[in-house]
Coordinates of C-alpha atoms in Angstrom, one line a residue:
X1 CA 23.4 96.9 74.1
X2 CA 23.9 99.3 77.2
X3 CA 27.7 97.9 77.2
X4 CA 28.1 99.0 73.5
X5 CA 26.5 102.6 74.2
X6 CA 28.8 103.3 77.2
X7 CA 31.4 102.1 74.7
X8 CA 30.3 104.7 72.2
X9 CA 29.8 107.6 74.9
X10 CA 33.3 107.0 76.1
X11 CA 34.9 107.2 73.1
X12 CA 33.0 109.9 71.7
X13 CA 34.1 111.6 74.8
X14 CA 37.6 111.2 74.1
X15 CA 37.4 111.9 70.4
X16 CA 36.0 115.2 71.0
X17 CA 39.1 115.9 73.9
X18 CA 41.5 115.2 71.1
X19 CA 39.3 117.4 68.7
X20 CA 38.4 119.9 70.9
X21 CA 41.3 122.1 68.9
X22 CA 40.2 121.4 65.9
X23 CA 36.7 121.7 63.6
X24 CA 34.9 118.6 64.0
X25 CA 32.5 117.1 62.1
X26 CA 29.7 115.4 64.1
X27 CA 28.1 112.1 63.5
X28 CA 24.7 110.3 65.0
X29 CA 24.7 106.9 64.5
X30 CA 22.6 103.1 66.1
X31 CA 25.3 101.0 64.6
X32 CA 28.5 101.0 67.2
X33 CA 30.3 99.6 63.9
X34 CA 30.5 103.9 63.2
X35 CA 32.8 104.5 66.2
X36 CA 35.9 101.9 65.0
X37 CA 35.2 103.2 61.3
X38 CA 35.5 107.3 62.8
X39 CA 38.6 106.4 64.2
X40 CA 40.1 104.3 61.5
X41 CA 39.2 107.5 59.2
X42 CA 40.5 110.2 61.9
X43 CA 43.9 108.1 61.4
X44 CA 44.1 107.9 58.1
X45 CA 44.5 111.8 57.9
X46 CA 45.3 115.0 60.3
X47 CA 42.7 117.4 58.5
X48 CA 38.7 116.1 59.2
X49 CA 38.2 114.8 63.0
X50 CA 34.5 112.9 63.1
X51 CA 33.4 112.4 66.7
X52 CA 30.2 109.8 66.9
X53 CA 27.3 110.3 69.0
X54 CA 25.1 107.3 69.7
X55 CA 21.1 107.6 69.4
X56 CA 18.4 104.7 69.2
X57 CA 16.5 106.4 66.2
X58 CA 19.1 110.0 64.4
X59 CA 16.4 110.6 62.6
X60 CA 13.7 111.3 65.3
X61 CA 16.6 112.6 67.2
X62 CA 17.3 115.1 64.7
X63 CA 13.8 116.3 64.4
X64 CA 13.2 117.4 67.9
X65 CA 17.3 118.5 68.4
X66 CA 17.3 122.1 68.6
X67 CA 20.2 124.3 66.3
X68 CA 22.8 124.3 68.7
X69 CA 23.0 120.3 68.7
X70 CA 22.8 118.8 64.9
X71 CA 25.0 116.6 63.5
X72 CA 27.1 116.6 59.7
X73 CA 26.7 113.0 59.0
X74 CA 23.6 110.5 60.4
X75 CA 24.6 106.9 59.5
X76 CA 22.6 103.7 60.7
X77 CA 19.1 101.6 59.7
X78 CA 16.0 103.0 59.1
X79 CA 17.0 106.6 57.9
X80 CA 14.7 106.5 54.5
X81 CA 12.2 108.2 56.5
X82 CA 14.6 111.5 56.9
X83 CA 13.9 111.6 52.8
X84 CA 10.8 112.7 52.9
X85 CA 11.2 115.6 55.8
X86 CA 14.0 116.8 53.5
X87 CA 16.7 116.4 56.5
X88 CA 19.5 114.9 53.8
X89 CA 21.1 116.8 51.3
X90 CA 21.2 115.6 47.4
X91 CA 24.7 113.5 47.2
X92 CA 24.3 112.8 43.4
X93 CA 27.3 114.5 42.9
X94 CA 29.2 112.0 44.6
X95 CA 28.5 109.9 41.3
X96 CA 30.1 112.0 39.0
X97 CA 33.8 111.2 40.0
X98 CA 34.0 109.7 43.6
X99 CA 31.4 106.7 43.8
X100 CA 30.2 105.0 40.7
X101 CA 26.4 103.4 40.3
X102 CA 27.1 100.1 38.7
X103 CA 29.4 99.5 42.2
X104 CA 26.3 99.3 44.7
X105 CA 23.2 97.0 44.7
X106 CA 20.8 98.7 42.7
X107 CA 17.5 97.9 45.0
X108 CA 19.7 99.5 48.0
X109 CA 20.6 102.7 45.9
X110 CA 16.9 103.2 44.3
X111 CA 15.5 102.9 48.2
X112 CA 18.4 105.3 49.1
X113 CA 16.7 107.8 46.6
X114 CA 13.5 109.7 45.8
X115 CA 13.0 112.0 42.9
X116 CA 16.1 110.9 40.9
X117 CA 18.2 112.7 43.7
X118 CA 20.3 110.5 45.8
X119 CA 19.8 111.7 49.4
X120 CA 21.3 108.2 51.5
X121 CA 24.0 105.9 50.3
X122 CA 23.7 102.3 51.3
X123 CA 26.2 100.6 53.4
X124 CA 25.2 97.4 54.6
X125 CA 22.6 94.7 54.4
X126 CA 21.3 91.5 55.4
X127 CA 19.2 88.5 53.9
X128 CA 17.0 85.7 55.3
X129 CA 18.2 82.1 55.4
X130 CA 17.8 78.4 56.9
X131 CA 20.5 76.8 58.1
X132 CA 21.0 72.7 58.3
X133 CA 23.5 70.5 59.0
X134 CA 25.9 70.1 56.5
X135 CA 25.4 66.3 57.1
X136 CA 22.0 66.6 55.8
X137 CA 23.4 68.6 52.1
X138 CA 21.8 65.6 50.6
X139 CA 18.4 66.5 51.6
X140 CA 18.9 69.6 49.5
X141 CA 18.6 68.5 46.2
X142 CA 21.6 70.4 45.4
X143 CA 19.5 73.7 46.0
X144 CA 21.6 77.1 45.8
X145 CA 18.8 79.0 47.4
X146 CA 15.2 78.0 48.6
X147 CA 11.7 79.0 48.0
X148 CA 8.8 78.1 50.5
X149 CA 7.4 75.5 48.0
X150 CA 10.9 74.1 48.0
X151 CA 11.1 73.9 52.1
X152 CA 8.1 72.7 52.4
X153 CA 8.4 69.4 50.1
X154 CA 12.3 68.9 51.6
X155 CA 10.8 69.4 55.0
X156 CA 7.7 66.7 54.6
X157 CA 10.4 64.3 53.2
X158 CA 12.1 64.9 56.0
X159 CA 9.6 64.3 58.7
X160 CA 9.6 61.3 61.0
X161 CA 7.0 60.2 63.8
X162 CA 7.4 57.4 66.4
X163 CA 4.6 54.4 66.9
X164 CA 2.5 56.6 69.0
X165 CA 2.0 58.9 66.0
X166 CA 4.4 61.7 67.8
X167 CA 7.0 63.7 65.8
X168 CA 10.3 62.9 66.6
X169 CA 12.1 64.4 63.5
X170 CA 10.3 67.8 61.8
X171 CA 12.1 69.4 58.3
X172 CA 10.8 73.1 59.5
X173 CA 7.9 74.8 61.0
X174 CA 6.7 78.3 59.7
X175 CA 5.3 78.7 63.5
X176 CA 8.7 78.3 64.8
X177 CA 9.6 81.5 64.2
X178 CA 8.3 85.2 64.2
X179 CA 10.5 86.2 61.7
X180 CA 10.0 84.1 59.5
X181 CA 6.6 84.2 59.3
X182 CA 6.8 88.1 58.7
X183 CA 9.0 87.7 55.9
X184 CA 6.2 85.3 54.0
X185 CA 3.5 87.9 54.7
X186 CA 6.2 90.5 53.4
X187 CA 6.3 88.4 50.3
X188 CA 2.9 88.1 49.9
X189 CA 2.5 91.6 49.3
X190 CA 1.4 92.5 52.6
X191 CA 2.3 96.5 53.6
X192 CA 2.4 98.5 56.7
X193 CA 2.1 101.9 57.7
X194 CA 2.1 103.9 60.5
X195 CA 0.9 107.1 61.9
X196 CA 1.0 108.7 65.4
X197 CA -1.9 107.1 66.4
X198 CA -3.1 103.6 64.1
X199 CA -1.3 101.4 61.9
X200 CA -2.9 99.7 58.8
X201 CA -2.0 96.9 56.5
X202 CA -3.1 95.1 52.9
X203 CA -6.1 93.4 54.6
X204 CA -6.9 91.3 51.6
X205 CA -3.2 90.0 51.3
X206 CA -3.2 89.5 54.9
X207 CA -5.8 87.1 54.8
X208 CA -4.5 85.5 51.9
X209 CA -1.2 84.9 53.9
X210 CA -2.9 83.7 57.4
X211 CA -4.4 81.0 54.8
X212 CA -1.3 80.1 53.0
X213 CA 0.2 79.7 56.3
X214 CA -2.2 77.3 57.5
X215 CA -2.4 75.6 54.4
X216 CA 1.4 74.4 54.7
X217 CA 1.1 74.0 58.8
X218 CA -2.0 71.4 58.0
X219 CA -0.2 69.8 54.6
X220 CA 3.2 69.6 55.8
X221 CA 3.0 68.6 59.8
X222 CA -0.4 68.2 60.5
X223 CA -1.8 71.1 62.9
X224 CA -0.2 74.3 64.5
X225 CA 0.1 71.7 68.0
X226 CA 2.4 69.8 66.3
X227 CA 4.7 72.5 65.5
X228 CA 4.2 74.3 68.7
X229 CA 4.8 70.6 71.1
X230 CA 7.9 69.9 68.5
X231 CA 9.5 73.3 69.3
X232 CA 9.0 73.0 73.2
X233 CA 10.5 69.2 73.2
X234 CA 13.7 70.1 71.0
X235 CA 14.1 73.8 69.7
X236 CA 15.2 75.4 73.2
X237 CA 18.9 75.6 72.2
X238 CA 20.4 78.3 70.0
X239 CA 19.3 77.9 66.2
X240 CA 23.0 77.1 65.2
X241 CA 23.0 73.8 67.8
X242 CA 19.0 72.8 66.9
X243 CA 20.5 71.4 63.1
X244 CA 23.0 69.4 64.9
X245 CA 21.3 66.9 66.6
X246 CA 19.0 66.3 63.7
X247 CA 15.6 66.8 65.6
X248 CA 15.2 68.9 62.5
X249 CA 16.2 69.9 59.0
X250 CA 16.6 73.8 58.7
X251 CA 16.8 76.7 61.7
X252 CA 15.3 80.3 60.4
X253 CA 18.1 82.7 60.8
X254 CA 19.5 86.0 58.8
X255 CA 23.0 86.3 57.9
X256 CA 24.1 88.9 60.5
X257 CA 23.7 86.0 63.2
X258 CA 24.8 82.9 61.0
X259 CA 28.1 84.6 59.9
X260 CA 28.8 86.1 63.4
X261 CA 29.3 82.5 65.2
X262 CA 32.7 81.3 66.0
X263 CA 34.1 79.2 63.9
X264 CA 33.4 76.1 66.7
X265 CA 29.8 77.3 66.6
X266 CA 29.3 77.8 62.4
X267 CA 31.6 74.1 62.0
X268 CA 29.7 71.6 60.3
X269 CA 26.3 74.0 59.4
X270 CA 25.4 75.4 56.0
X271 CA 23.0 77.5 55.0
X272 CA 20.5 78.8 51.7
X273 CA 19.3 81.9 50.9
X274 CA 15.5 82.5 51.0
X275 CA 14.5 82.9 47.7
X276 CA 11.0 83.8 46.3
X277 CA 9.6 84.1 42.8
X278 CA 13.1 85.2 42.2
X279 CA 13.8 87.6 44.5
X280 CA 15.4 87.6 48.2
X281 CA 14.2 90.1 50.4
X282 CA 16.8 92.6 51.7
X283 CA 15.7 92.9 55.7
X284 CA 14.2 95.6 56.9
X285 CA 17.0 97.2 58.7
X286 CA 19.8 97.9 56.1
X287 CA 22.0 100.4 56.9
X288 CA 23.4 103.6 55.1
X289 CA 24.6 106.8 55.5
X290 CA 23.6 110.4 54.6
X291 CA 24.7 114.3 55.2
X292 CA 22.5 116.6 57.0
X293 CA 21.0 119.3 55.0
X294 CA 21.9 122.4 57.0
X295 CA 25.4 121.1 57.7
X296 CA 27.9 123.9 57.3
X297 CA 30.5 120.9 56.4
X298 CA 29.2 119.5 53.7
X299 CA 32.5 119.0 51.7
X300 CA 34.3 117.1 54.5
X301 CA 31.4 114.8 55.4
X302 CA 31.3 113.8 51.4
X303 CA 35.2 112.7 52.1
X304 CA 34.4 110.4 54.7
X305 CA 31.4 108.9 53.0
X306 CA 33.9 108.9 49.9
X307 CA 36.4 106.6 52.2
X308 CA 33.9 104.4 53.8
X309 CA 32.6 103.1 50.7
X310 CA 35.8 102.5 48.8
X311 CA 37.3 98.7 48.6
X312 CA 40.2 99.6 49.8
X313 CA 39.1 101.1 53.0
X314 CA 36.8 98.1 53.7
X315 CA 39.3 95.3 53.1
X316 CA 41.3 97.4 56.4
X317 CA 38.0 97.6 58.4
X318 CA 38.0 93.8 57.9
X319 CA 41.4 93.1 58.3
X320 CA 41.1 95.1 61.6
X321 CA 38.3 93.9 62.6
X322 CA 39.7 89.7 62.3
X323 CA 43.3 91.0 63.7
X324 CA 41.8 93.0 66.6
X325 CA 39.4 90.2 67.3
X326 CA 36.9 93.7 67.3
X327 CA 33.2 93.6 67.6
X328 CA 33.3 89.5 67.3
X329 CA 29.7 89.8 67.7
X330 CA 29.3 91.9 64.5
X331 CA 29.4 90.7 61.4
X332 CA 31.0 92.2 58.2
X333 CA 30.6 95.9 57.3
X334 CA 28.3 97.8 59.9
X335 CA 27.1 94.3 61.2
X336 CA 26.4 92.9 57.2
X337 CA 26.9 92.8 53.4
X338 CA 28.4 95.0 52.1
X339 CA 27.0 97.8 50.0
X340 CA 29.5 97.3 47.2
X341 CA 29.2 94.4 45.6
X342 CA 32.8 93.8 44.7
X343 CA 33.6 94.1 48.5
X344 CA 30.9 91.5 49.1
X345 CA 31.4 88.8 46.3
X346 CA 35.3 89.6 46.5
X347 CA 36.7 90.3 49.8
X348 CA 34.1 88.9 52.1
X349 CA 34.7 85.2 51.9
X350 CA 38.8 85.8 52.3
X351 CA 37.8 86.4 56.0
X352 CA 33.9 83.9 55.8
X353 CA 34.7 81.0 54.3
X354 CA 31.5 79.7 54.2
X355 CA 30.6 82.7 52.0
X356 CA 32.2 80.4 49.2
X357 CA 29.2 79.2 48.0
X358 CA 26.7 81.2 49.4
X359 CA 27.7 85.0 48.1
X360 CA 24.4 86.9 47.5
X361 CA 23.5 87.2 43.7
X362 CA 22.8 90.8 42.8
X363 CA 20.0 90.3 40.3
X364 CA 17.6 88.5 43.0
X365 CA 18.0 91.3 45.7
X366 CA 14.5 93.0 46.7
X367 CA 15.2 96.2 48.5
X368 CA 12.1 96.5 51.9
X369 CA 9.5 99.7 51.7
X370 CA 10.2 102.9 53.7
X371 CA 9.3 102.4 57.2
X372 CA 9.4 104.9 60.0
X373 CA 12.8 105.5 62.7
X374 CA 11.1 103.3 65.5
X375 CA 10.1 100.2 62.8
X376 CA 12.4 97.5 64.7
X377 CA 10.6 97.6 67.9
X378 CA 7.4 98.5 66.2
X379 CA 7.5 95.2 63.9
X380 CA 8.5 93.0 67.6
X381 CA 6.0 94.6 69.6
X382 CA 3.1 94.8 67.3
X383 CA 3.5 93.5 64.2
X384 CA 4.8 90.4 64.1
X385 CA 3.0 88.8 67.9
X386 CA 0.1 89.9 65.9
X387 CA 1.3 87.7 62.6
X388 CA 1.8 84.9 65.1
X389 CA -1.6 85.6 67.2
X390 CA -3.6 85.1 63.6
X391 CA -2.0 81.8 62.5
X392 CA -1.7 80.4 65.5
X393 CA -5.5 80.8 66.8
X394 CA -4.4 82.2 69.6
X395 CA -7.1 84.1 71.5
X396 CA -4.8 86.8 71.9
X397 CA -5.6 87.3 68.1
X398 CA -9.1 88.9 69.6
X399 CA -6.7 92.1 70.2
X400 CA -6.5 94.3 67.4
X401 CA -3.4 95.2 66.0
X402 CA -4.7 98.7 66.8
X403 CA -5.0 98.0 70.4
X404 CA -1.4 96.5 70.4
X405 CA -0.3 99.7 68.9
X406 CA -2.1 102.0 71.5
X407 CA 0.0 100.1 74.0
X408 CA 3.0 100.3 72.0
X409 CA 2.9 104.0 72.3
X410 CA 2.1 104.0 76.0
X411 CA 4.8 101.9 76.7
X412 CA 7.3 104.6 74.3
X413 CA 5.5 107.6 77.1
X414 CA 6.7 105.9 79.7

């Protein structure tokens, strides 16, 4: 991440040299992806120059920047929270003639929007999947996506244990990962919010997940030691290379990392979208794109927002982006799906052919709840090692979640 931030402060350093003559419209963005797009859209006419600034979190940026240093654009993940301090202005009339509704995902555009005005415009997204060996298809039923009752009765199928009674193949283990086991307790129902000094959650549904949890560690492989001693024997290796050997059946992993392997590392995998009670939850960190409120250049920052999320502009960003051999480590459009589903179900598997038969269905999409600038290191910090503390029985679970926090925030002082 430092590399890509030097990256992003050298070029913005030469973008404003070659602007410095010219009006320049200023964007903040936390997805590098923004600083090949500004210069793709500087070339593509002689009238608007864009310069891109990186920042961790615009949005808190913005709110302690003084006047002299605001931006015209912010574009990146977790900007909802700008909504409600009124920092975006209302871009519904971009839908009258430029951008059309029935083109985006409708979850992203209704969490893009409060009060029937459209203040962000999604960009990009990514979903929760497993991944197996494409060896073990078979084992699948012929399943286009899969639910946790699903996983669970593939994965006790799949089980095997020696004579001494010790696993030596597992199907999947909730425990094996923290993020999976935050996205069951998000599709449970459980919420959380901050403030500057506590964060809460759905107590009951909590609980009601911690069980459900337990219930399918005990059922399906017998005790959270099993699952912990399986994942220290054979799940040390990168998910993409712990299907292959066929220790076990699936490897937790969202589509940003999946469909950003070489093709030597993604040959021979498959994967299935996570899918429950018919819906598959957007991740948290979806990206999109707004205009400051008290930007002087309104006009021009609607005609780069207007290029970005056209087709046409997005089939050169990939074609660029495979001929270049750019950002390898970044998938698709600003590191995922993209926001138009035409681009996604369309021109997406020209350049990820294993998108064939896995292109995201539009009608099952759930968009996340509004979560504040800093949620990424929030949920890694405190949120999910807590989730992990409580099923596991770990005695670290004696530390509140409040207590986690309070260190959270002395470790942000510092």
């Amino acid at each position: 991440m430092k590399c890509k931030i030097a990256l992003v402060a050298a070029l913005s350093f030469l973008f404003f040299s070659c602007a410095k003559k010219q009006d320049r419209l200023v964007l903040w963005t936390n997805s590098v992806d923004f600083v090949s797009y500004a210069e793709l859209f500087n070339a593509s006419q002689d009238k608007i120059r864009i310069v891109p600034y990186y920042y961790d979190a615009p949005v808190n940026k913005l709110l302690l920047a003084n006047k002299a240093a605001r931006p015209d654009i912010l574009a990146g993940s977790f900007l909802q929270a700008g909504m409600e301090k009124k920092l975006f202005a209302n871009l519904n009339s971009l839908f009258n003639k430029s951008l059309k509704k029935d083109d985006f995902y409708e979850p992203l555009l209704t969490a893009c929007s409060q009060s029937e005005k459209q203040y962000l415009i999604p960009v990009s997204y990514n979903l929760p999947a497993l991944v197996f060996y494409s060896g073990n298809y078979e084992s699948l039923l012929g399943a286009s996506m899969l639910s946790f009752d699903s996983i669970k009765e593939i994965s006790k199928k799949y089980n095997a244990k020696n004579r001494a009674g010790v696993y030596t193949s597992m199907g999947f283990g909730p425990l094996w990962s923290n993020d999976f086991l935050y996205l069951i307790f998000k599709d449970k129902g459980v919420f959380f919010k901050t403030d500057p000094q506590t964060i809460t959650y759905t107590e009951n549904m909590f609980e009601k997940s911690v069980e459900y949890v337990l219930d399918w560690v005990n059922e399906i492989n017998e005790g959270v030691k099993n699952e912990e001693d399986f994942a220290f024997k054979y799940l040390y290796m990168p998910f993409y290379n712990q299907v292959k050997n066929g220790r076990c059946l699936f490897s937790f992993a969202s589509s940003r990392d999946i469909l950003s392997l070489s093709n030597d590392e993604i040959r021979d995998l498959d994967f299935r979208w996570i899918c429950n009670d018919g819906k598959i939850q957007i991740e948290d960190d979806f990206v999109s794109a707004g205009i400051y409120s008290k930007s002087k250049r309104k006009a021009d920052a609607k005609k780069f927002l207007i290029w970005l999320l056209n087709e046409k502009s997005q089939r050169k960003i990939l074609e660029r982006k495979f001929k270049m051999n750019l950002e390898t480590d970044s998938f698709g459009i600003a590191g995922g799906f993209s926001s138009l589903k035409n681009s996604t179900e369309k021109i997406f598997p020209l350049y990820y052919r294993v998108m064939i038969s896995n292109t995201p269905v539009a009608e099952r999409l759930s968009a996340p709840q509004v979560f504040p600038a800093n949620w990424e290191r929030i949920k890694k910090q405190v949120v999910e090692p807590y989730i992990m503390a409580s099923c596991a029985g770990d005695d670290s679970k004696k530390k509140s979640i409040n207590e986690r926090y309070e260190d959270f925030l002395a470790s942000e002082v510092k």
